[in-house]
Coordinates of C-alpha atoms and ligand atoms in Angstrom, one line a residue:
M62 CA -17.3 -42.5 1.1
K63 CA -19.0 -45.6 2.4
K64 CA -18.2 -47.5 5.6
N65 CA -19.2 -51.0 6.6
V66 CA -22.0 -51.2 9.1
P67 CA -22.0 -54.0 11.7
L68 CA -24.7 -56.6 11.0
D69 CA -26.3 -56.2 14.4
V70 CA -27.2 -52.6 13.7
S71 CA -27.7 -53.0 10.0
Y72 CA -31.6 -53.2 10.4
R73 CA -31.4 -49.5 11.3
L74 CA -30.8 -48.6 7.7
I75 CA -34.4 -49.4 7.1
N76 CA -36.0 -49.4 10.6
H77 CA -37.7 -46.1 9.9
G78 CA -39.4 -47.4 6.7
P79 CA -37.8 -45.5 3.8
V80 CA -38.7 -46.4 0.2
V81 CA -35.7 -48.3 -1.3
L82 CA -34.3 -49.4 -4.6
V83 CA -33.9 -53.2 -4.9
S84 CA -31.1 -54.2 -7.2
T85 CA -30.5 -57.6 -8.8
L86 CA -28.1 -59.3 -11.2
Y87 CA -29.6 -61.9 -13.5
R88 CA -27.9 -63.4 -16.6
G89 CA -25.2 -60.8 -16.4
R90 CA -27.7 -57.8 -16.4
P91 CA -28.2 -55.5 -13.4
N92 CA -31.7 -54.3 -12.7
V93 CA -33.3 -52.0 -10.1
C94 CA -36.9 -51.5 -9.0
A95 CA -38.5 -49.2 -6.3
A96 CA -40.0 -50.9 -3.2
A97 CA -41.9 -49.5 -0.3
W98 CA -42.9 -52.8 1.2
V99 CA -39.7 -53.6 3.0
T100 CA -39.1 -54.2 6.7
P101 CA -36.6 -55.8 9.2
V102 CA -38.0 -58.8 11.0
D103 CA -35.0 -59.6 13.1
L104 CA -31.6 -58.0 13.7
N105 CA -30.3 -59.3 10.4
L106 CA -33.4 -60.7 8.6
V107 CA -35.5 -58.6 6.2
L108 CA -38.7 -59.2 4.4
V109 CA -39.5 -57.6 1.0
V110 CA -42.7 -57.8 -1.0
I111 CA -42.0 -57.9 -4.7
S112 CA -45.0 -58.7 -7.0
R113 CA -44.5 -61.7 -9.2
E114 CA -45.6 -59.4 -12.1
N115 CA -42.2 -57.6 -11.7
Y116 CA -39.1 -58.7 -13.4
T117 CA -37.2 -58.2 -10.1
A118 CA -39.2 -61.1 -8.6
R119 CA -38.0 -63.4 -11.3
C120 CA -34.4 -62.2 -10.9
I121 CA -34.5 -62.9 -7.1
Q122 CA -36.2 -66.3 -7.5
S123 CA -33.5 -67.3 -10.0
T124 CA -30.4 -66.1 -8.1
G125 CA -31.6 -65.9 -4.4
E126 CA -29.8 -62.6 -4.0
F127 CA -30.5 -58.9 -4.0
V128 CA -29.4 -55.6 -2.5
I129 CA -31.6 -53.1 -0.7
N130 CA -30.3 -49.6 -1.5
V131 CA -31.5 -46.6 0.5
P132 CA -31.9 -43.5 -1.6
N133 CA -32.0 -40.0 -0.2
H134 CA -34.5 -37.2 -1.2
T135 CA -32.3 -36.1 -4.1
L136 CA -33.1 -39.4 -5.9
R137 CA -36.9 -39.0 -5.8
Q138 CA -37.5 -38.7 -9.5
K139 CA -35.2 -41.7 -10.2
V140 CA -37.1 -43.8 -7.6
V141 CA -40.4 -43.0 -9.3
A142 CA -38.8 -43.8 -12.7
C143 CA -37.3 -47.1 -11.5
G144 CA -40.8 -47.9 -10.1
S145 CA -42.6 -47.1 -13.4
V146 CA -40.7 -49.1 -16.0
S147 CA -39.9 -52.8 -16.2
G148 CA -36.2 -53.7 -16.5
E149 CA -37.0 -56.8 -18.5
R150 CA -36.0 -55.0 -21.7
V151 CA -34.7 -51.7 -20.5
D152 CA -31.3 -51.0 -18.8
K153 CA -32.6 -48.8 -16.0
F154 CA -29.1 -48.1 -14.6
A155 CA -28.1 -46.5 -18.0
R156 CA -31.5 -44.9 -18.7
F157 CA -31.9 -43.2 -15.3
G158 CA -28.2 -42.4 -14.6
L159 CA -27.5 -44.9 -11.8
T160 CA -24.1 -46.5 -11.3
P161 CA -23.7 -50.2 -10.4
E162 CA -20.9 -51.0 -8.0
K163 CA -19.5 -54.3 -6.9
A164 CA -21.0 -55.6 -3.6
R165 CA -19.0 -57.5 -1.0
K166 CA -21.0 -60.7 -0.5
V167 CA -23.6 -60.9 -3.3
G168 CA -23.5 -60.8 -7.1
A169 CA -26.2 -58.1 -7.3
P170 CA -24.7 -54.6 -7.5
L171 CA -24.9 -51.7 -5.0
I172 CA -26.2 -48.4 -6.4
R173 CA -23.4 -45.9 -5.9
E174 CA -25.8 -42.9 -5.7
C175 CA -27.6 -44.4 -2.6
I176 CA -26.6 -43.7 1.0
G177 CA -27.0 -47.2 2.4
H178 CA -26.9 -50.8 1.3
L179 CA -28.1 -54.1 2.7
E180 CA -26.7 -57.1 0.8
C181 CA -29.3 -60.0 1.1
K182 CA -29.5 -63.7 0.5
V183 CA -32.9 -65.4 0.4
I184 CA -33.4 -67.9 3.2
K185 CA -33.5 -71.4 1.6
G186 CA -36.6 -73.4 2.3
E187 CA -38.9 -70.4 2.5
E188 CA -39.6 -70.1 -1.2
R189 CA -43.3 -70.9 -0.5
L190 CA -43.6 -67.4 0.8
S191 CA -42.8 -65.9 -2.5
R192 CA -44.9 -68.4 -4.4
K193 CA -47.9 -67.7 -2.2
Y194 CA -47.6 -64.1 -1.0
D195 CA -44.8 -62.5 -3.2
I196 CA -42.7 -62.2 0.0
F197 CA -38.9 -62.8 0.1
L198 CA -37.4 -63.5 3.5
A199 CA -33.7 -62.8 3.4
R200 CA -30.6 -62.7 5.6
V201 CA -28.5 -59.6 5.5
V202 CA -24.9 -60.7 4.8
A203 CA -23.2 -57.3 4.5
A204 CA -24.2 -53.7 5.1
S205 CA -22.7 -50.3 4.4
A206 CA -23.7 -46.6 4.7
E207 CA -22.3 -43.2 3.8
R208 CA -19.8 -42.1 6.3
G209 CA -21.0 -39.0 8.2
L210 CA -24.7 -39.8 7.6
F211 CA -24.9 -42.9 9.8
S212 CA -23.3 -43.5 13.2
T213 CA -25.2 -46.2 15.0
H214 CA -28.4 -44.8 13.4
W215 CA -29.1 -42.3 10.6
L216 CA -28.3 -38.6 11.3
P217 CA -31.4 -36.9 9.8
R218 CA -30.1 -33.4 10.7
M219 CA -27.7 -33.9 7.8
P220 CA -29.7 -32.9 4.7
A221 CA -28.1 -35.8 2.7
A222 CA -29.5 -38.3 5.3
R223 CA -33.1 -37.3 4.5
T224 CA -34.8 -40.4 3.2
L225 CA -38.0 -40.8 1.2
H226 CA -41.1 -42.3 2.8
H227 CA -43.8 -43.3 0.4
L228 CA -47.3 -41.8 1.0
G229 CA -48.7 -43.4 -2.2
G230 CA -48.7 -42.6 -5.9
K231 CA -45.8 -40.1 -6.6
R232 CA -46.0 -38.5 -3.1
F233 CA -43.4 -38.9 -0.4
A234 CA -42.7 -37.5 3.1
L235 CA -39.1 -36.6 3.9
L236 CA -37.2 -37.7 7.0
S237 CA -36.0 -34.5 8.6
G238 CA -35.3 -32.7 11.8
K239 CA -33.7 -33.7 15.1
V240 CA -33.4 -37.0 16.9
V241 CA -34.9 -37.1 20.3
G242 CA -34.2 -39.6 23.1
Ligands
FMN100 C1 -42.6 -45.5 -4.7 C2 -42.8 -46.8 -5.3 C3 -42.8 -47.9 -4.4 C4 -43.0 -49.2 -4.9 N1 -43.1 -50.3 -4.1 C5 -43.2 -51.6 -4.6 C6 -43.1 -52.7 -3.7 O1 -43.0 -52.6 -2.5 N2 -43.3 -53.9 -4.2 C7 -43.5 -54.1 -5.6 O2 -43.6 -55.3 -6.0 N3 -43.5 -53.1 -6.4 C8 -43.4 -51.8 -6.0 N4 -43.4 -50.7 -6.8 C9 -43.6 -51.0 -8.2 C10 -42.3 -51.5 -9.0 O3 -41.2 -50.7 -8.6 C11 -42.5 -51.4 -10.5 O4 -43.6 -52.3 -10.8 C12 -41.3 -51.6 -11.3 O5 -41.5 -51.1 -12.6 C13 -40.8 -53.0 -11.4 O6 -39.7 -53.1 -12.1 P1 -39.1 -54.5 -12.7 O7 -40.1 -55.1 -13.6 O8 -37.8 -54.0 -13.4 O9 -38.8 -55.3 -11.5 C14 -43.2 -49.4 -6.3 C15 -43.2 -48.3 -7.2 C16 -43.0 -47.0 -6.7 C17 -42.9 -45.9 -7.6

């Protein structure tokens, strides 16, 4: 069961640098791609780098919206799969067994199997960033996370809160262990 996360702590869903699944909706078709180059740049501003070679970049350019979904370690193979095939002609939700779910504030879908979600709208007037550097700067307009795995931060002692951290290629480190401080 998911709960809404207040916007002023929503950056904590990705503060620790997990690999994410970026979902979009373009011309009525949902799509998803893996992304490691994603970071908060303010309490409710995020930056994602999506290569212009990827169909996802075109979807975001056209709609100005996307969702950052946080997968846990059980989705590793699906993350690699979503990062290895283009969604231009393939329905990756159907092919890789992911479930699109209605978001609160954007047209792009949430991915039900993920443990956290940031609904994002691209900041108007900053399109030069994507044209020049493949960067999308976006405002988080809604956030949610799996109840019991996120309080005011992730609870990585819970096995289901263990996120994936991209080491390169098909290798990942897992968030695990206790929180100190
Ligand atoms: C673990 C992982 C991380 C990735 N990170 C990024 C990223 O940060 N930015 C990017 O443009 N592509 C990244 N990719 C590659 C895209 O996910 C991949 O090119 C994908 O097929 C694009 O799908 P699309 O054409 O449906 O958008 C990553 C792939 C993997 C497996």
